[in-house]
Amino acid sequence: MLIRVVGCGICHTDEACRTGEFPTAMPIVLGHEGSGIVEAIGDAVTGVEPGDHVVLSFDSCGECQNCKQDQPAYCFDFYPRNISGTRASDGSATVTQNGEAINAVFFCQSSFATYAVAREANTVVIDKSLPLEIMGPLGCGIQTGAGAAVNSLAIKPGDSLAIFGGGAVGLSALMGAKAVGADKVFVIEPNASRRALAMELGATDTIDPMANDNVLEALQTLSGGGVNYAIDTTGIPSVVAVAMEILLPKGMLGLLGVPPAEATLPANMMSMLGRGVGAKYIIEGDADPQEFIPRMANWYQEGKFPFDKLIQKFAFEDINEAANASIRGDVIKPVLIF
Ligand code: CXF
Ligand code: ZN
């Protein structure tokens, strides 16, 4: 379908692709947190109509083993469909410039553009009463953080959680955990204004890792011995090492951060065995966007999930300023407005 884009968040993956941290072919039209209004649909579209307000998310095939078990983030065709820059069906280009092929189809949307072409699979219809301009980040970064806490770790009332990194993904994990009744949630983050926002969003306490030479000890003291779950959004091996060690017996660490290319897990296997703990990488918060995006939107309307507090709007023309503000850490989640 053809979508007129009204807003698009900038996610760390856009930046990682631009800098070559992530293996995406250049040049490419990035942008994968688009929201907009459907202008036209193809023959095979059944559940979306022109005029619908939509959030765009990641694409999946709907047919592989994982898609069939409602785990579209682990679609066997995820990379061709979302990262390759060309049509998954035949590798052809969807965009040209002066007759030359340009990569696009990024997350089956390439929403740093006034128009996007998406499939029904990655297009989620939302209620028209929602603020459409800022809804796009629910399609990736916010879904990734909140889904990790709610779906992957399945946090329950009474559970405790430590979140390493208080950016858009980490603070979304905090909001998700609080929305489902987590007890104690600790956020480890060097930026003072992000720590303050974490407290406003319901964190039990925060730690500044720059002011603490032993974060593990500080966290043990604050938590009374450890936590049931941890989430790492930093991808930094020395941080992951602390996250592994703070887990109580039977604990689980969710890994969300993009690591350096050569990094290996910094885990002591005997220590893991002794506590029966685990660690796993989580893609897109284990979410089925068709179910989870409306769920987060409902929480937002009920006042339980104030994701708008993470967002700062920029005009589309100011995309470079928006990206730089996020790299500097001045803005948590920039959203481009068209
Ligand atoms: C990405 C993170 C890296 C693996 C593929 C999915 N998520 C979105 O930005
Ligand atoms: Zn993303």
Short mmCIF file of C-alpha atoms and ligand atoms in Angstrom, two decimals:
data_model
loop_
_atom_site.label_atom_id
_atom_site.label_comp_id
_atom_site.label_asym_id
_atom_site.label_seq_id
_atom_site.Cartn_x
_atom_site.Cartn_y
_atom_site.Cartn_z
CA MET A 1 0.00 0.00 0.00
CA LEU A 2 0.99 3.59 -0.49
CA ILE A 3 1.29 5.62 2.69
CA ARG A 4 1.66 9.36 3.09
CA VAL A 5 4.20 9.61 5.89
CA VAL A 6 3.34 12.15 8.61
CA GLY A 7 6.04 11.26 11.15
CA CYS A 8 9.09 9.01 11.46
CA GLY A 9 11.27 8.27 14.46
CA ILE A 10 15.03 7.86 14.22
CA CYS A 11 16.26 4.58 15.73
CA HIS A 12 19.83 3.60 16.56
CA THR A 13 19.69 1.03 13.74
CA ASP A 14 19.31 3.85 11.17
CA GLU A 15 22.51 5.36 12.53
CA ALA A 16 24.27 1.96 12.73
CA CYS A 17 23.47 1.39 9.04
CA ARG A 18 24.66 4.86 8.07
CA THR A 19 28.01 4.39 9.81
CA GLY A 20 28.56 0.85 8.55
CA GLU A 21 28.23 -0.73 12.02
CA PHE A 22 25.43 -2.76 10.47
CA PRO A 23 25.92 -4.44 7.07
CA THR A 24 23.53 -2.45 4.87
CA ALA A 25 24.30 -1.51 1.29
CA MET A 26 24.65 2.21 0.52
CA PRO A 27 23.22 4.48 -0.74
CA ILE A 28 19.87 3.74 0.90
CA VAL A 29 16.70 5.48 1.99
CA LEU A 30 16.58 4.62 5.72
CA GLY A 31 13.76 5.23 8.22
CA HIS A 32 11.81 2.42 9.86
CA GLU A 33 9.57 4.04 12.46
CA GLY A 34 7.06 5.64 10.11
CA SER A 35 3.46 6.62 10.80
CA GLY A 36 1.04 7.96 8.24
CA ILE A 37 -2.20 7.77 6.32
CA VAL A 38 -2.98 5.10 3.74
CA GLU A 39 -3.56 6.64 0.31
CA ALA A 40 -3.91 3.55 -1.88
CA ILE A 41 -4.01 -0.22 -1.51
CA GLY A 42 -3.16 -3.11 -3.81
CA ASP A 43 -5.54 -5.89 -4.84
CA ALA A 44 -4.35 -8.36 -2.20
CA VAL A 45 -4.86 -6.00 0.75
CA THR A 46 -7.90 -6.96 2.82
CA GLY A 47 -7.58 -5.45 6.31
CA VAL A 48 -6.54 -1.85 5.57
CA GLU A 49 -8.40 0.93 3.75
CA PRO A 50 -7.42 4.27 2.25
CA GLY A 51 -7.71 6.91 4.98
CA ASP A 52 -6.65 4.52 7.76
CA HIS A 53 -4.07 5.83 10.24
CA VAL A 54 -1.17 3.40 10.45
CA VAL A 55 2.11 2.65 12.21
CA LEU A 56 4.73 0.88 10.10
CA SER A 57 6.84 -1.87 11.65
CA PHE A 58 9.11 -4.68 10.43
CA ASP A 59 8.18 -7.11 7.66
CA SER A 60 7.87 -10.89 7.94
CA CYS A 61 6.92 -13.66 5.52
CA GLY A 62 3.98 -15.13 7.47
CA GLU A 63 4.86 -18.61 6.25
CA CYS A 64 8.04 -19.86 7.92
CA GLN A 65 8.12 -21.94 11.11
CA ASN A 66 8.59 -18.91 13.39
CA CYS A 67 5.99 -16.73 11.63
CA LYS A 68 3.48 -19.57 11.90
CA GLN A 69 4.16 -19.72 15.64
CA ASP A 70 3.45 -15.97 15.94
CA GLN A 71 7.14 -15.01 16.28
CA PRO A 72 7.50 -12.74 13.23
CA ALA A 73 10.60 -10.97 14.61
CA TYR A 74 12.45 -14.25 14.06
CA CYS A 75 11.16 -14.69 10.49
CA PHE A 76 13.69 -16.80 8.57
CA ASP A 77 13.45 -14.14 5.86
CA PHE A 78 13.98 -11.16 8.24
CA TYR A 79 17.22 -9.82 6.73
CA PRO A 80 16.23 -9.93 3.03
CA ARG A 81 12.90 -8.33 3.88
CA ASN A 82 14.09 -5.62 6.28
CA ILE A 83 17.76 -4.83 5.83
CA SER A 84 18.82 -5.81 2.31
CA GLY A 85 17.63 -2.61 0.61
CA THR A 86 16.07 -4.44 -2.32
CA ARG A 87 12.86 -6.40 -3.00
CA ALA A 88 13.01 -9.69 -1.10
CA SER A 89 11.27 -11.48 -3.98
CA ASP A 90 13.88 -10.85 -6.69
CA GLY A 91 16.54 -8.48 -5.33
CA SER A 92 15.41 -5.65 -7.61
CA ALA A 93 15.49 -1.97 -6.66
CA THR A 94 12.33 -0.01 -5.85
CA VAL A 95 13.93 3.43 -6.12
CA THR A 96 16.13 5.02 -8.74
CA GLN A 97 17.88 8.37 -8.97
CA ASN A 98 19.01 9.69 -12.35
CA GLY A 99 18.52 6.17 -13.71
CA GLU A 100 20.69 4.55 -11.01
CA ALA A 101 19.31 2.03 -8.53
CA ILE A 102 19.13 3.27 -4.93
CA ASN A 103 18.59 0.90 -2.03
CA ALA A 104 15.30 1.29 -0.16
CA VAL A 105 12.58 -1.09 1.16
CA PHE A 106 14.27 -0.58 4.55
CA PHE A 107 12.08 -2.49 7.01
CA CYS A 108 9.69 -2.60 4.04
CA GLN A 109 9.01 1.14 4.36
CA SER A 110 12.05 3.50 4.01
CA SER A 111 10.10 6.19 5.84
CA PHE A 112 12.63 9.04 5.69
CA ALA A 113 10.48 10.12 2.76
CA THR A 114 7.17 11.83 2.14
CA TYR A 115 5.70 8.57 0.80
CA ALA A 116 6.35 4.95 1.74
CA VAL A 117 5.30 1.66 0.19
CA ALA A 118 4.58 -1.07 2.75
CA ARG A 119 2.94 -4.49 2.95
CA GLU A 120 -0.11 -5.37 5.00
CA ALA A 121 2.14 -7.53 7.21
CA ASN A 122 4.09 -4.52 8.52
CA THR A 123 1.23 -2.00 8.54
CA VAL A 124 -0.73 -1.69 11.78
CA VAL A 125 -4.00 0.28 11.82
CA ILE A 126 -4.37 2.49 14.89
CA ASP A 127 -7.21 4.49 16.38
CA LYS A 128 -7.72 7.92 14.81
CA SER A 129 -7.88 9.53 18.26
CA LEU A 130 -4.14 8.82 18.76
CA PRO A 131 -1.48 11.50 17.96
CA LEU A 132 -0.44 10.04 14.59
CA GLU A 133 2.70 12.20 14.15
CA ILE A 134 4.48 10.63 17.12
CA MET A 135 3.21 7.04 16.89
CA GLY A 136 5.94 5.69 14.56
CA PRO A 137 8.49 4.74 17.25
CA LEU A 138 6.00 2.18 18.58
CA GLY A 139 6.94 0.26 15.41
CA CYS A 140 10.55 -0.37 16.46
CA GLY A 141 12.50 1.18 19.35
CA ILE A 142 9.66 1.43 21.82
CA GLN A 143 8.32 -2.00 20.88
CA THR A 144 11.83 -3.43 21.28
CA GLY A 145 12.25 -2.15 24.85
CA ALA A 146 8.71 -2.64 26.14
CA GLY A 147 8.34 -6.00 24.40
CA ALA A 148 11.58 -7.29 25.93
CA ALA A 149 10.19 -6.68 29.41
CA VAL A 150 6.59 -7.71 28.73
CA ASN A 151 6.85 -10.50 26.13
CA SER A 152 10.36 -11.96 26.29
CA LEU A 153 11.08 -11.76 30.02
CA ALA A 154 7.35 -11.87 30.82
CA ILE A 155 7.81 -9.64 33.88
CA LYS A 156 5.09 -10.21 36.49
CA PRO A 157 3.94 -8.20 39.50
CA GLY A 158 6.60 -8.54 42.18
CA ASP A 159 9.51 -9.16 39.78
CA SER A 160 12.64 -6.99 39.89
CA LEU A 161 14.57 -5.71 36.89
CA ALA A 162 17.84 -3.86 36.18
CA ILE A 163 18.02 -1.90 32.93
CA PHE A 164 21.44 -0.94 31.57
CA GLY A 165 21.10 2.19 29.43
CA GLY A 166 18.34 4.79 29.78
CA GLY A 167 17.85 5.67 26.10
CA ALA A 168 14.65 5.15 24.13
CA VAL A 169 14.86 1.35 24.32
CA GLY A 170 15.83 1.18 28.01
CA LEU A 171 13.20 3.67 29.14
CA SER A 172 10.59 1.82 27.05
CA ALA A 173 11.57 -1.37 28.90
CA LEU A 174 11.00 0.55 32.14
CA MET A 175 7.55 1.78 31.00
CA GLY A 176 6.57 -1.71 29.83
CA ALA A 177 7.74 -3.32 33.08
CA LYS A 178 5.79 -0.77 35.14
CA ALA A 179 2.70 -1.20 32.93
CA VAL A 180 2.58 -4.91 33.85
CA GLY A 181 3.27 -4.35 37.56
CA ALA A 182 7.03 -4.84 38.02
CA ASP A 183 8.13 -4.21 41.59
CA LYS A 184 11.66 -2.80 41.74
CA VAL A 185 13.23 -1.43 38.55
CA PHE A 186 16.75 0.02 38.55
CA VAL A 187 18.18 2.06 35.66
CA ILE A 188 21.93 2.41 35.12
CA GLU A 189 22.61 5.45 32.95
CA PRO A 190 25.35 8.11 32.84
CA ASN A 191 23.16 10.99 31.56
CA ALA A 192 21.63 12.91 34.52
CA SER A 193 18.50 14.09 32.70
CA ARG A 194 17.77 10.53 31.55
CA ARG A 195 18.17 9.29 35.11
CA ALA A 196 15.71 11.98 36.24
CA LEU A 197 13.23 10.90 33.54
CA ALA A 198 13.65 7.27 34.62
CA MET A 199 12.60 8.27 38.14
CA GLU A 200 9.61 10.17 36.75
CA LEU A 201 8.62 7.05 34.79
CA GLY A 202 8.61 4.92 37.93
CA ALA A 203 12.16 3.63 38.42
CA THR A 204 12.87 2.58 42.01
CA ASP A 205 16.36 4.04 41.80
CA THR A 206 19.09 4.90 39.31
CA ILE A 207 22.87 4.56 39.25
CA ASP A 208 25.36 6.83 37.50
CA PRO A 209 28.05 4.39 36.26
CA MET A 210 30.51 7.28 35.84
CA ALA A 211 30.26 8.16 39.52
CA ASN A 212 30.48 4.55 40.75
CA ASP A 213 33.59 2.42 40.30
CA ASN A 214 31.67 -0.71 41.32
CA VAL A 215 28.23 -0.73 39.71
CA LEU A 216 27.68 -4.40 40.62
CA GLU A 217 28.17 -3.68 44.32
CA ALA A 218 26.01 -0.54 44.16
CA LEU A 219 23.25 -2.51 42.46
CA GLN A 220 23.54 -5.35 44.97
CA THR A 221 23.11 -2.86 47.81
CA LEU A 222 20.13 -1.08 46.21
CA SER A 223 18.36 -4.30 45.22
CA GLY A 224 19.08 -6.23 48.40
CA GLY A 225 21.19 -8.89 46.69
CA GLY A 226 20.20 -9.04 43.03
CA VAL A 227 17.36 -8.91 40.52
CA ASN A 228 15.21 -11.48 38.71
CA TYR A 229 15.79 -9.95 35.29
CA ALA A 230 18.19 -7.62 33.51
CA ILE A 231 18.08 -5.87 30.16
CA ASP A 232 21.18 -4.56 28.38
CA THR A 233 20.66 -1.88 25.75
CA THR A 234 24.30 -0.82 25.52
CA GLY A 235 26.02 -3.72 23.74
CA ILE A 236 29.15 -2.91 25.78
CA PRO A 237 30.82 -6.15 26.97
CA SER A 238 31.95 -4.76 30.37
CA VAL A 239 28.36 -3.63 31.04
CA VAL A 240 26.94 -7.01 29.98
CA ALA A 241 29.38 -8.66 32.43
CA VAL A 242 27.77 -6.74 35.31
CA ALA A 243 24.27 -7.54 34.01
CA MET A 244 25.12 -11.27 34.03
CA GLU A 245 26.36 -11.17 37.62
CA ILE A 246 23.48 -9.20 39.16
CA LEU A 247 20.94 -11.91 38.31
CA LEU A 248 19.35 -13.88 41.15
CA PRO A 249 19.03 -17.67 40.71
CA LYS A 250 16.85 -18.58 37.67
CA GLY A 251 17.34 -15.05 36.35
CA MET A 252 17.44 -14.07 32.70
CA LEU A 253 19.29 -11.31 30.87
CA GLY A 254 17.74 -9.85 27.72
CA LEU A 255 20.33 -8.51 25.28
CA LEU A 256 19.14 -5.68 23.03
CA GLY A 257 22.23 -3.57 22.36
CA VAL A 258 24.19 -3.63 19.09
CA PRO A 259 27.65 -4.95 20.12
CA PRO A 260 31.04 -4.26 18.53
CA ALA A 261 31.47 -6.69 15.60
CA GLU A 262 34.12 -8.84 17.34
CA ALA A 263 32.58 -8.91 20.84
CA THR A 264 31.92 -12.22 22.62
CA LEU A 265 29.77 -12.72 25.71
CA PRO A 266 31.72 -11.87 28.90
CA ALA A 267 30.15 -14.56 31.06
CA ASN A 268 31.64 -16.94 33.59
CA MET A 269 30.02 -20.29 32.85
CA MET A 270 30.49 -21.69 36.37
CA SER A 271 28.82 -18.61 37.79
CA MET A 272 25.94 -19.09 35.35
CA LEU A 273 25.64 -22.76 36.23
CA GLY A 274 25.66 -21.98 39.94
CA ARG A 275 22.60 -19.76 39.58
CA GLY A 276 20.90 -21.39 36.60
CA VAL A 277 20.77 -18.06 34.81
CA GLY A 278 20.62 -17.38 31.10
CA ALA A 279 21.07 -14.65 28.49
CA LYS A 280 19.41 -14.23 25.12
CA TYR A 281 19.33 -11.73 22.29
CA ILE A 282 15.86 -10.36 21.70
CA ILE A 283 14.66 -8.99 18.36
CA GLU A 284 11.88 -6.36 18.28
CA GLY A 285 10.77 -7.28 21.80
CA ASP A 286 9.45 -10.66 20.61
CA ALA A 287 6.43 -8.67 19.48
CA ASP A 288 3.78 -9.37 16.92
CA PRO A 289 3.29 -5.72 15.88
CA GLN A 290 -0.37 -6.31 14.98
CA GLU A 291 -1.09 -7.22 18.59
CA PHE A 292 1.56 -5.31 20.57
CA ILE A 293 1.35 -1.84 18.96
CA PRO A 294 -2.40 -1.46 19.73
CA ARG A 295 -1.65 -2.78 23.25
CA MET A 296 1.00 -0.09 23.87
CA ALA A 297 -1.34 2.53 22.34
CA ASN A 298 -4.09 1.49 24.80
CA TRP A 299 -1.69 1.75 27.72
CA TYR A 300 -0.75 5.24 26.46
CA GLN A 301 -4.42 6.29 26.35
CA GLU A 302 -4.89 4.93 29.87
CA GLY A 303 -1.92 7.03 31.08
CA LYS A 304 0.18 3.91 31.87
CA PHE A 305 2.73 4.27 29.09
CA PRO A 306 3.74 7.94 28.56
CA PHE A 307 6.13 7.32 25.64
CA ASP A 308 5.57 10.89 24.42
CA LYS A 309 7.94 12.00 27.22
CA LEU A 310 10.85 10.46 25.26
CA ILE A 311 10.07 12.31 22.04
CA GLN A 312 11.27 15.56 20.54
CA LYS A 313 9.90 16.65 17.16
CA PHE A 314 12.03 17.97 14.28
CA ALA A 315 11.00 19.14 10.82
CA PHE A 316 11.94 16.54 8.16
CA GLU A 317 14.32 19.10 6.64
CA ASP A 318 16.26 19.10 9.92
CA ILE A 319 16.99 15.36 9.76
CA ASN A 320 20.74 15.85 10.23
CA GLU A 321 20.24 18.07 13.26
CA ALA A 322 17.83 15.47 14.67
CA ALA A 323 20.31 12.62 14.14
CA ASN A 324 23.16 14.61 15.68
CA ALA A 325 21.06 15.61 18.70
CA SER A 326 20.39 11.94 19.35
CA ILE A 327 24.05 10.93 18.87
CA ARG A 328 25.10 13.67 21.33
CA GLY A 329 22.52 12.33 23.79
CA ASP A 330 20.57 15.60 23.91
CA VAL A 331 17.40 13.99 22.57
CA ILE A 332 16.13 10.54 23.50
CA LYS A 333 13.83 9.83 20.54
CA PRO A 334 13.81 12.32 17.67
CA VAL A 335 10.71 12.18 15.47
CA LEU A 336 10.75 13.80 12.03
CA ILE A 337 7.54 15.59 11.10
CA PHE A 338 6.47 15.91 7.50
C1 CXF B 1 17.09 -4.30 14.64
C2 CXF B 1 18.18 -4.44 15.65
C3 CXF B 1 19.28 -5.24 15.07
C4 CXF B 1 18.81 -6.54 14.52
C5 CXF B 1 17.70 -6.37 13.54
C6 CXF B 1 16.59 -5.59 14.12
N1 CXF B 1 16.00 -3.69 15.22
C7 CXF B 1 15.63 -2.47 14.93
O1 CXF B 1 16.17 -1.43 14.87
ZN ZN B 2 14.87 0.24 14.94
#
